[in-house]
mmCIF file of C-alpha atoms in Angstrom:
data_model
loop_
_atom_site.group_PDB
_atom_site.id
_atom_site.type_symbol
_atom_site.label_atom_id
_atom_site.label_comp_id
_atom_site.label_asym_id
_atom_site.label_seq_id
_atom_site.Cartn_x
_atom_site.Cartn_y
_atom_site.Cartn_z
ATOM 1 C CA MET W 1 -13.115 9.948 16.011
ATOM 2 C CA PHE W 2 -9.480 9.837 17.091
ATOM 3 C CA ASN W 3 -10.266 11.979 20.136
ATOM 4 C CA LYS W 4 -12.874 9.588 21.524
ATOM 5 C CA ILE W 5 -11.955 7.556 24.591
ATOM 6 C CA ASP W 6 -11.510 3.800 24.268
ATOM 7 C CA ASP W 7 -14.787 3.017 26.004
ATOM 8 C CA GLU W 8 -16.736 5.005 23.407
ATOM 9 C CA LEU W 9 -14.868 3.384 20.541
ATOM 10 C CA THR W 10 -15.345 -0.075 22.015
ATOM 11 C CA LYS W 11 -19.100 0.426 22.042
ATOM 12 C CA MET W 12 -18.885 1.398 18.372
ATOM 13 C CA GLY W 13 -16.804 -1.688 17.557
ATOM 14 C CA ALA W 14 -14.049 0.615 16.349
ATOM 15 C CA VAL W 15 -11.382 0.854 19.045
ATOM 16 C CA ILE W 16 -8.856 -1.475 17.384
ATOM 17 C CA THR W 17 -9.028 -0.002 13.883
ATOM 18 C CA THR W 18 -9.097 3.596 15.116
ATOM 19 C CA ARG W 19 -6.039 3.186 17.314
ATOM 20 C CA GLU W 20 -4.171 1.222 14.642
ATOM 21 C CA ILE W 21 -4.640 4.023 12.121
ATOM 22 C CA GLN W 22 -3.735 6.586 14.756
ATOM 23 C CA GLN W 23 -0.394 4.944 15.602
ATOM 24 C CA GLU W 24 0.891 4.689 12.031
ATOM 25 C CA PRO W 25 3.150 7.782 12.103
ATOM 26 C CA GLU W 26 4.950 6.283 15.111
ATOM 27 C CA LEU W 27 5.247 2.941 13.326
ATOM 28 C CA TRP W 28 6.854 4.580 10.281
ATOM 29 C CA GLU W 29 9.515 6.096 12.513
ATOM 30 C CA GLU W 30 10.061 2.674 14.081
ATOM 31 C CA ALA W 31 10.267 1.019 10.646
ATOM 32 C CA TRP W 32 12.972 3.550 9.714
ATOM 33 C CA GLN W 33 14.954 2.632 12.833
ATOM 34 C CA ASN W 34 14.563 -1.066 12.012
ATOM 35 C CA TYR W 35 15.874 -0.438 8.507
ATOM 36 C CA GLN W 36 18.882 1.430 9.850
ATOM 37 C CA ALA W 37 19.634 -1.416 12.262
ATOM 38 C CA THR W 38 19.505 -4.054 9.512
ATOM 39 C CA LYS W 39 20.936 -2.065 6.597
ATOM 40 C CA ALA W 40 24.320 -3.819 6.647
ATOM 41 C CA THR W 41 22.638 -7.233 6.508
ATOM 42 C CA ILE W 42 20.346 -6.090 3.688
ATOM 43 C CA THR W 43 23.255 -4.694 1.691
ATOM 44 C CA GLU W 44 25.256 -7.903 2.101
ATOM 45 C CA PHE W 45 22.261 -10.000 1.013
ATOM 46 C CA LEU W 46 21.584 -7.928 -2.117
ATOM 47 C CA GLU W 47 25.274 -7.833 -3.042
ATOM 48 C CA LYS W 48 25.415 -11.623 -2.801
ATOM 49 C CA ILE W 49 22.591 -11.832 -5.347
ATOM 50 C CA GLU W 50 24.231 -9.259 -7.621
ATOM 51 C CA ASN W 51 27.581 -11.051 -7.565
ATOM 52 C CA GLU W 52 26.010 -14.364 -8.568
ATOM 53 C CA PHE W 53 24.429 -13.127 -11.791
ATOM 54 C CA ASN W 54 25.623 -11.072 -14.750
ATOM 55 C CA GLU W 55 22.149 -9.816 -15.605
ATOM 56 C CA PRO W 56 19.414 -7.823 -13.879
ATOM 57 C CA VAL W 57 17.551 -9.936 -11.349
ATOM 58 C CA ARG W 58 13.791 -10.147 -11.679
ATOM 59 C CA VAL W 59 12.195 -8.814 -8.481
ATOM 60 C CA ILE W 60 8.616 -9.992 -7.945
ATOM 61 C CA PHE W 61 6.626 -8.175 -5.274
ATOM 62 C CA THR W 62 3.866 -10.532 -4.211
ATOM 63 C CA GLY W 63 1.074 -10.922 -1.701
ATOM 64 C CA ALA W 64 -2.694 -11.296 -1.574
ATOM 65 C CA GLY W 65 -5.241 -8.506 -1.109
ATOM 66 C CA SER W 66 -3.711 -5.498 0.629
ATOM 67 C CA SER W 67 -0.332 -7.238 0.660
ATOM 68 C CA ALA W 68 -0.500 -7.410 -3.134
ATOM 69 C CA TYR W 69 -1.319 -3.718 -3.277
ATOM 70 C CA VAL W 70 1.935 -2.967 -1.463
ATOM 71 C CA GLY W 71 3.654 -4.215 -4.599
ATOM 72 C CA ASP W 72 1.281 -2.311 -6.891
ATOM 73 C CA THR W 73 2.345 0.899 -5.143
ATOM 74 C CA ALA W 74 6.058 0.105 -4.812
ATOM 75 C CA ALA W 75 6.843 -1.303 -8.265
ATOM 76 C CA PRO W 76 6.163 1.833 -10.384
ATOM 77 C CA TYR W 77 8.071 4.040 -7.977
ATOM 78 C CA LEU W 78 11.068 1.708 -7.799
ATOM 79 C CA THR W 79 11.178 1.235 -11.543
ATOM 80 C CA GLU W 80 12.112 4.916 -11.623
ATOM 81 C CA ASN W 81 14.066 5.163 -8.364
ATOM 82 C CA GLY W 82 15.558 1.684 -7.918
ATOM 83 C CA ASP W 83 18.728 0.286 -9.492
ATOM 84 C CA ARG W 84 17.546 -0.927 -12.892
ATOM 85 C CA LYS W 85 21.020 -2.163 -13.751
ATOM 86 C CA ARG W 86 20.616 -4.719 -10.968
ATOM 87 C CA PHE W 87 16.863 -5.283 -10.643
ATOM 88 C CA ARG W 88 13.706 -5.460 -12.762
ATOM 89 C CA PHE W 89 10.668 -4.737 -10.593
ATOM 90 C CA GLU W 90 7.241 -6.320 -11.050
ATOM 91 C CA ALA W 91 4.141 -6.734 -8.872
ATOM 92 C CA ILE W 92 2.251 -10.025 -9.222
ATOM 93 C CA ASP W 93 -0.453 -11.214 -6.814
ATOM 94 C CA THR W 94 0.080 -14.574 -5.121
ATOM 95 C CA THR W 95 -3.424 -15.507 -6.274
ATOM 96 C CA LYS W 96 -2.252 -15.188 -9.885
ATOM 97 C CA ILE W 97 0.972 -17.100 -9.327
ATOM 98 C CA VAL W 98 -0.736 -19.993 -7.522
ATOM 99 C CA SER W 99 -3.495 -20.462 -10.084
ATOM 100 C CA THR W 100 -1.333 -20.003 -13.214
ATOM 101 C CA PRO W 101 2.315 -20.278 -12.171
ATOM 102 C CA LYS W 102 3.806 -20.865 -15.615
ATOM 103 C CA GLN W 103 2.227 -17.655 -16.890
ATOM 104 C CA TYR W 104 3.988 -15.575 -14.244
ATOM 105 C CA LEU W 105 7.160 -17.389 -13.144
ATOM 106 C CA GLU W 106 10.211 -17.802 -15.381
ATOM 107 C CA LYS W 107 12.058 -21.036 -14.727
ATOM 108 C CA ASP W 108 15.497 -19.902 -15.904
ATOM 109 C CA THR W 109 15.397 -16.217 -14.910
ATOM 110 C CA PRO W 110 17.250 -15.256 -11.704
ATOM 111 C CA THR W 111 14.461 -14.111 -9.388
ATOM 112 C CA LEU W 112 14.132 -12.371 -6.036
ATOM 113 C CA LEU W 113 10.678 -13.149 -4.668
ATOM 114 C CA VAL W 114 9.610 -10.449 -2.192
ATOM 115 C CA SER W 115 6.693 -11.716 -0.113
ATOM 116 C CA PHE W 116 4.572 -9.151 1.727
ATOM 117 C CA ALA W 117 2.465 -10.707 4.473
ATOM 118 C CA ARG W 118 0.816 -9.430 7.637
ATOM 119 C CA SER W 119 0.360 -12.855 9.242
ATOM 120 C CA GLY W 120 2.392 -14.953 6.834
ATOM 121 C CA ASN W 121 -0.320 -17.613 6.998
ATOM 122 C CA SER W 122 -2.446 -16.879 3.935
ATOM 123 C CA PRO W 123 -2.698 -20.131 1.935
ATOM 124 C CA GLU W 124 -1.816 -18.422 -1.355
ATOM 125 C CA SER W 125 1.270 -16.772 0.115
ATOM 126 C CA VAL W 126 2.578 -20.028 1.526
ATOM 127 C CA ALA W 127 1.789 -21.847 -1.727
ATOM 128 C CA THR W 128 3.523 -19.183 -3.845
ATOM 129 C CA VAL W 129 6.757 -19.720 -1.945
ATOM 130 C CA ASP W 130 6.425 -23.485 -2.328
ATOM 131 C CA ILE W 131 5.756 -23.273 -6.068
ATOM 132 C CA ALA W 132 8.560 -20.778 -6.698
ATOM 133 C CA GLU W 133 11.031 -22.954 -4.808
ATOM 134 C CA LYS W 134 10.060 -25.927 -6.956
ATOM 135 C CA TYR W 135 9.926 -24.139 -10.293
ATOM 136 C CA VAL W 136 12.484 -21.290 -10.398
ATOM 137 C CA ARG W 137 16.037 -22.577 -10.709
ATOM 138 C CA HIS W 138 17.804 -19.473 -9.364
ATOM 139 C CA LEU W 139 15.642 -18.158 -6.532
ATOM 140 C CA TYR W 140 16.311 -15.785 -3.675
ATOM 141 C CA GLN W 141 13.651 -14.513 -1.303
ATOM 142 C CA LEU W 142 12.962 -11.480 0.858
ATOM 143 C CA THR W 143 10.159 -11.988 3.373
ATOM 144 C CA ILE W 144 8.694 -8.731 4.671
ATOM 145 C CA THR W 145 6.188 -9.658 7.352
ATOM 146 C CA CYS W 146 4.658 -8.550 10.648
ATOM 147 C CA ALA W 147 4.391 -11.914 12.415
ATOM 148 C CA PRO W 148 7.546 -13.780 13.527
ATOM 149 C CA GLU W 149 5.418 -16.845 14.327
ATOM 150 C CA GLY W 150 3.820 -16.908 10.855
ATOM 151 C CA LYS W 151 4.459 -19.734 8.423
ATOM 152 C CA LEU W 152 6.444 -17.570 5.994
ATOM 153 C CA ALA W 153 8.767 -16.216 8.668
ATOM 154 C CA GLN W 154 9.291 -19.664 10.168
ATOM 155 C CA HIS W 155 9.925 -21.245 6.770
ATOM 156 C CA ALA W 156 12.569 -18.646 5.937
ATOM 157 C CA GLN W 157 14.629 -19.391 9.042
ATOM 158 C CA SER W 158 16.148 -22.518 7.476
ATOM 159 C CA ASP W 159 17.004 -20.863 4.130
ATOM 160 C CA GLU W 160 20.175 -18.791 3.779
ATOM 161 C CA ASN W 161 18.787 -17.412 0.519
ATOM 162 C CA ASN W 162 15.701 -16.011 2.257
ATOM 163 C CA LEU W 163 16.131 -12.836 4.313
ATOM 164 C CA VAL W 164 13.340 -11.939 6.759
ATOM 165 C CA LEU W 165 12.655 -8.289 7.540
ATOM 166 C CA MET W 166 10.340 -8.095 10.523
ATOM 167 C CA GLN W 167 8.071 -5.085 10.823
ATOM 168 C CA PRO W 168 7.294 -3.236 14.080
ATOM 169 C CA ALA W 169 5.382 -5.527 16.429
ATOM 170 C CA ARG W 170 2.387 -3.196 16.584
ATOM 171 C CA SER W 171 2.072 -3.261 12.794
ATOM 172 C CA ASN W 172 0.653 -6.787 13.064
ATOM 173 C CA ASP W 173 -2.865 -5.346 13.024
ATOM 174 C CA LYS W 174 -5.389 -6.997 15.297
ATOM 175 C CA GLY W 175 -8.274 -5.417 13.403
ATOM 176 C CA PHE W 176 -9.852 -6.876 10.300
ATOM 177 C CA ALA W 177 -8.400 -4.342 7.871
ATOM 178 C CA MET W 178 -4.701 -3.981 7.128
ATOM 179 C CA THR W 179 -3.549 -0.493 8.081
ATOM 180 C CA GLY W 180 -0.140 -0.229 9.778
ATOM 181 C CA SER W 181 0.902 -3.560 8.296
ATOM 182 C CA PHE W 182 0.305 -2.237 4.769
ATOM 183 C CA SER W 183 2.134 1.036 5.292
ATOM 184 C CA CYS W 184 5.106 -0.394 7.215
ATOM 185 C CA MET W 185 5.733 -3.130 4.644
ATOM 186 C CA LEU W 186 5.539 -0.547 1.866
ATOM 187 C CA LEU W 187 7.931 1.801 3.631
ATOM 188 C CA THR W 188 10.441 -0.988 4.213
ATOM 189 C CA ALA W 189 10.362 -1.942 0.522
ATOM 190 C CA LEU W 190 11.030 1.652 -0.521
ATOM 191 C CA LEU W 191 13.854 2.052 1.969
ATOM 192 C CA VAL W 192 15.505 -1.178 0.786
ATOM 193 C CA PHE W 193 15.325 -0.628 -2.967
ATOM 194 C CA ASP W 194 15.253 3.170 -3.438
ATOM 195 C CA VAL W 195 18.824 4.008 -4.484
ATOM 196 C CA LYS W 196 18.121 7.412 -6.017
ATOM 197 C CA HIS W 197 17.804 9.014 -2.598
ATOM 198 C CA THR W 198 20.370 9.040 0.207
ATOM 199 C CA ASP W 199 19.671 7.867 3.725
ATOM 200 C CA ASP W 200 19.616 11.491 4.859
ATOM 201 C CA GLN W 201 16.930 12.226 2.287
ATOM 202 C CA LYS W 202 14.980 9.118 3.246
ATOM 203 C CA GLU W 203 15.103 10.114 6.889
ATOM 204 C CA SER W 204 13.777 13.558 5.998
ATOM 205 C CA TYR W 205 10.922 11.931 4.046
ATOM 206 C CA VAL W 206 10.022 9.705 6.999
ATOM 207 C CA LYS W 207 9.922 12.748 9.274
ATOM 208 C CA ALA W 208 7.742 14.607 6.761
ATOM 209 C CA ILE W 209 5.269 11.782 6.210
ATOM 210 C CA SER W 210 4.980 11.255 9.963
ATOM 211 C CA LYS W 211 4.053 14.926 10.387
ATOM 212 C CA MET W 212 1.512 14.654 7.568
ATOM 213 C CA GLY W 213 0.097 11.473 9.087
ATOM 214 C CA ARG W 214 -0.421 13.253 12.397
ATOM 215 C CA GLU W 215 -2.066 16.037 10.430
ATOM 216 C CA VAL W 216 -4.697 13.564 9.211
ATOM 217 C CA ILE W 217 -5.424 12.724 12.847
ATOM 218 C CA ASP W 218 -5.667 16.398 13.824
ATOM 219 C CA ARG W 219 -7.943 17.209 10.871
ATOM 220 C CA VAL W 220 -10.354 14.323 11.236
ATOM 221 C CA ASP W 221 -13.259 16.765 11.613
ATOM 222 C CA GLU W 222 -12.621 17.993 8.060
ATOM 223 C CA ILE W 223 -12.745 14.434 6.758
ATOM 224 C CA GLN W 224 -15.895 13.813 8.790
ATOM 225 C CA LYS W 225 -17.613 16.699 6.971
ATOM 226 C CA ILE W 226 -16.796 15.059 3.643
ATOM 227 C CA VAL W 227 -18.172 11.713 4.817
ATOM 228 C CA ASP W 228 -21.291 13.464 6.101
ATOM 229 C CA THR W 229 -22.165 14.185 2.456
ATOM 230 C CA ASP W 230 -25.088 12.148 1.125
ATOM 231 C CA PHE W 231 -23.103 9.597 -0.907
ATOM 232 C CA GLU W 232 -23.331 6.008 -2.089
ATOM 233 C CA ARG W 233 -20.143 5.695 -4.144
ATOM 234 C CA ILE W 234 -16.455 6.531 -3.791
ATOM 235 C CA VAL W 235 -13.845 6.868 -6.547
ATOM 236 C CA TYR W 236 -10.082 6.928 -5.975
ATOM 237 C CA LEU W 237 -7.745 8.045 -8.761
ATOM 238 C CA GLY W 238 -4.003 8.589 -9.056
ATOM 239 C CA SER W 239 -1.005 8.105 -11.324
ATOM 240 C CA GLY W 240 2.046 5.864 -11.120
ATOM 241 C CA ALA W 241 2.719 4.710 -7.564
ATOM 242 C CA LEU W 242 -0.281 6.686 -6.335
ATOM 243 C CA GLY W 243 -2.390 4.989 -8.994
ATOM 244 C CA GLY W 244 -1.321 1.684 -7.454
ATOM 245 C CA LEU W 245 -2.326 2.999 -4.042
ATOM 246 C CA THR W 246 -5.917 3.549 -5.202
ATOM 247 C CA ARG W 247 -6.534 -0.211 -5.091
ATOM 248 C CA GLU W 248 -5.799 -0.236 -1.389
ATOM 249 C CA THR W 249 -7.828 2.840 -0.457
ATOM 250 C CA GLN W 250 -10.913 1.675 -2.331
ATOM 251 C CA LEU W 251 -10.599 -1.758 -0.727
ATOM 252 C CA LYS W 252 -10.617 -0.198 2.757
ATOM 253 C CA VAL W 253 -14.025 1.362 2.045
ATOM 254 C CA LEU W 254 -15.374 -1.885 0.610
ATOM 255 C CA GLU W 255 -14.102 -3.926 3.571
ATOM 256 C CA LEU W 256 -15.090 -1.625 6.419
ATOM 257 C CA THR W 257 -18.567 -0.859 5.078
ATOM 258 C CA ALA W 258 -19.086 -4.547 4.149
ATOM 259 C CA GLY W 259 -19.900 -3.461 0.606
ATOM 260 C CA GLN W 260 -22.564 -0.944 1.636
ATOM 261 C CA LYS W 261 -20.637 1.757 -0.219
ATOM 262 C CA ALA W 262 -19.645 0.982 -3.800
ATOM 263 C CA THR W 263 -16.088 1.797 -4.898
ATOM 264 C CA VAL W 264 -14.010 2.168 -8.042
ATOM 265 C CA PHE W 265 -10.288 2.811 -8.523
ATOM 266 C CA ASP W 266 -8.378 3.781 -11.648
ATOM 267 C CA THR W 267 -5.539 5.889 -12.989
ATOM 268 C CA SER W 268 -6.239 9.539 -13.606
ATOM 269 C CA MET W 269 -5.925 9.104 -17.370
ATOM 270 C CA GLY W 270 -7.617 5.728 -17.530
ATOM 271 C CA PHE W 271 -10.774 6.864 -15.757
ATOM 272 C CA ARG W 272 -12.259 8.506 -18.851
ATOM 273 C CA HIS W 273 -12.284 5.241 -20.757
ATOM 274 C CA GLY W 274 -15.523 3.834 -19.374
ATOM 275 C CA PRO W 275 -15.131 3.811 -15.567
ATOM 276 C CA LYS W 276 -16.185 7.474 -15.453
ATOM 277 C CA SER W 277 -19.713 6.147 -16.041
ATOM 278 C CA PHE W 278 -19.675 5.236 -12.331
ATOM 279 C CA VAL W 279 -19.979 8.892 -11.288
ATOM 280 C CA ASN W 280 -23.431 10.057 -10.273
ATOM 281 C CA GLU W 281 -24.959 12.655 -7.958
ATOM 282 C CA LYS W 282 -24.035 10.555 -4.906
ATOM 283 C CA THR W 283 -20.327 10.055 -5.621
ATOM 284 C CA LEU W 284 -17.228 11.218 -3.748
ATOM 285 C CA LEU W 285 -14.198 11.410 -6.039
ATOM 286 C CA PHE W 286 -10.654 11.751 -4.716
ATOM 287 C CA ASP W 287 -7.431 12.030 -6.723
ATOM 288 C CA PHE W 288 -4.036 11.524 -5.068
ATOM 289 C CA VAL W 289 -2.293 14.353 -6.891
ATOM 290 C CA SER W 290 1.305 13.667 -7.944
ATOM 291 C CA ASN W 291 4.261 15.789 -6.865
ATOM 292 C CA GLU W 292 5.871 15.189 -10.264
ATOM 293 C CA ALA W 293 5.056 18.382 -12.190
ATOM 294 C CA TYR W 294 4.506 16.627 -15.529
ATOM 295 C CA THR W 295 2.258 13.920 -14.070
ATOM 296 C CA ARG W 296 0.370 16.368 -11.856
ATOM 297 C CA GLN W 297 -1.058 18.007 -14.976
ATOM 298 C CA TYR W 298 -2.978 14.825 -15.819
ATOM 299 C CA ASP W 299 -4.290 14.464 -12.259
ATOM 300 C CA VAL W 300 -5.536 18.051 -12.275
ATOM 301 C CA ASP W 301 -7.025 17.630 -15.763
ATOM 302 C CA ILE W 302 -9.357 14.818 -14.671
ATOM 303 C CA LEU W 303 -10.332 16.706 -11.519
ATOM 304 C CA ASP W 304 -11.180 19.745 -13.640
ATOM 305 C CA GLU W 305 -13.160 17.583 -16.043
ATOM 306 C CA VAL W 306 -15.253 15.781 -13.426
ATOM 307 C CA ALA W 307 -15.843 19.008 -11.501
ATOM 308 C CA GLY W 308 -16.940 20.633 -14.748
ATOM 309 C CA ASP W 309 -19.503 17.884 -15.288
ATOM 310 C CA GLU W 310 -21.262 19.215 -12.161
ATOM 311 C CA ILE W 311 -22.577 15.794 -11.191
ATOM 312 C CA ALA W 312 -20.558 14.574 -8.187
ATOM 313 C CA PRO W 313 -21.046 16.538 -4.939
ATOM 314 C CA VAL W 314 -17.393 16.086 -3.909
ATOM 315 C CA VAL W 315 -14.449 16.228 -6.332
ATOM 316 C CA MET W 316 -11.229 16.637 -4.358
ATOM 317 C CA GLY W 317 -7.488 16.596 -4.853
ATOM 318 C CA VAL W 318 -5.412 15.101 -2.042
ATOM 319 C CA GLY W 319 -1.805 16.241 -1.800
ATOM 320 C CA VAL W 320 0.454 19.194 -1.067
ATOM 321 C CA LYS W 321 0.431 22.806 -2.171
ATOM 322 C CA SER W 322 1.903 23.377 -5.611
ATOM 323 C CA ASP W 323 1.974 25.925 -8.417
ATOM 324 C CA ASN W 324 -0.539 23.768 -10.292
ATOM 325 C CA ASN W 325 -3.146 22.785 -7.716
ATOM 326 C CA PHE W 326 -6.668 21.810 -8.634
ATOM 327 C CA ALA W 327 -8.782 24.965 -8.548
ATOM 328 C CA GLY W 328 -11.589 23.171 -6.731
ATOM 329 C CA ALA W 329 -11.635 21.428 -3.345
ATOM 330 C CA ASN W 330 -8.354 20.079 -1.959
ATOM 331 C CA PHE W 331 -7.205 18.271 1.156
ATOM 332 C CA THR W 332 -3.812 19.948 1.282
ATOM 333 C CA PHE W 333 -1.155 18.718 3.712
ATOM 334 C CA ALA W 334 0.311 21.786 5.395
ATOM 335 C CA ASN W 335 3.354 19.819 6.590
ATOM 336 C CA GLY W 336 4.346 18.575 3.142
ATOM 337 C CA ASN W 337 5.971 20.002 0.033
ATOM 338 C CA ASP W 338 6.105 19.069 -3.629
ATOM 339 C CA GLN W 339 9.730 17.897 -3.350
ATOM 340 C CA ILE W 340 8.676 14.718 -1.540
ATOM 341 C CA PRO W 341 8.653 11.806 -4.039
ATOM 342 C CA ASP W 342 5.296 10.193 -4.801
ATOM 343 C CA GLY W 343 6.349 6.866 -3.283
ATOM 344 C CA TYR W 344 6.596 8.545 0.113
ATOM 345 C CA MET W 345 3.453 10.644 -0.382
ATOM 346 C CA ALA W 346 1.592 7.318 -0.442
ATOM 347 C CA PHE W 347 1.767 7.219 3.368
ATOM 348 C CA PRO W 348 -0.232 10.310 4.347
ATOM 349 C CA ASP W 349 -2.476 9.604 1.356
ATOM 350 C CA VAL W 350 -3.281 6.102 2.587
ATOM 351 C CA MET W 351 -4.013 7.430 6.082
ATOM 352 C CA PHE W 352 -6.490 9.851 4.528
ATOM 353 C CA GLY W 353 -8.117 6.917 2.715
ATOM 354 C CA GLN W 354 -8.147 4.726 5.815
ATOM 355 C CA THR W 355 -9.843 7.499 7.769
ATOM 356 C CA VAL W 356 -12.492 7.964 5.075
ATOM 357 C CA ALA W 357 -13.164 4.220 5.248
ATOM 358 C CA LEU W 358 -13.316 4.187 9.046
ATOM 359 C CA LEU W 359 -15.803 7.057 9.170
ATOM 360 C CA SER W 360 -17.847 5.571 6.334
ATOM 361 C CA SER W 361 -18.110 2.313 8.264
ATOM 362 C CA ILE W 362 -19.514 4.139 11.271
ATOM 363 C CA LYS W 363 -21.873 6.082 8.997
ATOM 364 C CA VAL W 364 -23.513 2.869 7.749
ATOM 365 C CA ASN W 365 -23.751 1.543 11.333
ATOM 366 C CA ASN W 366 -21.117 -1.110 10.783
ATOM 367 C CA THR W 367 -18.380 -2.153 13.210
ATOM 368 C CA PRO W 368 -14.929 -1.452 11.672
ATOM 369 C CA ASP W 369 -13.112 -3.964 13.882
ATOM 370 C CA THR W 370 -15.386 -6.820 12.729
ATOM 371 C CA PRO W 371 -17.021 -5.506 9.555
ATOM 372 C CA SER W 372 -18.165 -8.811 8.040
ATOM 373 C CA ALA W 373 -21.205 -9.703 10.144
ATOM 374 C CA THR W 374 -21.843 -12.866 8.119
ATOM 375 C CA GLY W 375 -18.287 -14.118 8.572
ATOM 376 C CA THR W 376 -17.970 -14.726 4.832
ATOM 377 C CA VAL W 377 -14.837 -12.576 4.707
ATOM 378 C CA ASN W 378 -12.079 -13.128 7.274
ATOM 379 C CA ARG W 379 -8.928 -11.437 8.561
ATOM 380 C CA VAL W 380 -6.879 -14.357 7.204
ATOM 381 C CA VAL W 381 -8.585 -15.918 4.213
ATOM 382 C CA LYS W 382 -10.195 -19.322 4.752
ATOM 383 C CA GLY W 383 -11.617 -22.041 2.547
ATOM 384 C CA VAL W 384 -8.812 -22.019 -0.036
ATOM 385 C CA THR W 385 -7.916 -25.360 -1.622
ATOM 386 C CA ILE W 386 -4.312 -25.455 -2.818
ATOM 387 C CA HIS W 387 -3.884 -28.054 -5.559
ATOM 388 C CA ASP W 388 -0.601 -29.861 -6.046
ATOM 389 C CA PHE W 389 1.665 -28.252 -8.643
ATOM 390 C CA LYS W 390 3.848 -30.738 -10.493
ATOM 391 C CA GLY W 391 6.109 -28.180 -12.157
#
């Protein structure tokens, strides 16, 4: 797929999405350079917040759809690897905050609202900022977005307590599905809040994930063979940060096939408790296997169990080589190692998932760049009524 010329891809309605997935490793390297260039400003901003309060600041990662799933992936990782003396990390969708703000916002708790937004124009994202500014007494904001002209970025310009971190220009995906926008915003969040690892280590992780991302591109024929299987359903499993990532990878399949392939996501341990009923003889099951040795055992356990059921035609671990790999089928990144933290493994993993979704879309004769033929689902959500919140 990635080797096709643009004319071929254009005829398939896939040139935008294909090229946007393909460029992600370059974008991650650019996002790293952007972080380095703005690190002093970021440090000053976070220190200002720390100096104002004598208690850990509540950090809310928020967004809608894929932007929300950035937070779902980042929050578990940063709870372990962020500075918990300074920050308390949570992921809450803007759709939840807007509809029930008092159930999610704390009026008197110092809060740093981190908004993830590709365009910055989603009604719920704009409304969340408005509601938080009205309701939370001690509010700071970090706006991580791909569009300088978007409403969120423009709104932040007049607020000294709102720092904007712009993502690489090419991460503002032109296709329907979020690809580079998702991964760049996630990487920036990890780089900002991960204090357990030094900048030298972070740089080495960015180099490693970029190599693994390019490996996905080079091995697309292997992924094509998996997608060529006679399947109707896809399951994504994982643990911790990679469990959060499963929401995004299953959504890509749902979006790009316009619902023609059914999907489920869950944690490796949670899957047994009912959702496993989803598995039948036309199911592909993938588990993003953790690099944490203790956690990996649970990922491998569920792979062993489902493979032992001998129902699903494809049961596959996705990750790097380790002493405790799944004995069955694996998509093993040759350019990775089990010393790379799970938060950073999310990047090659998500590229694998994006590629599965892209190829699945073509398989069902859909057009990945414009997958919703009816127009009922849009790149930026429409038809949302935002009701006035009195506080």
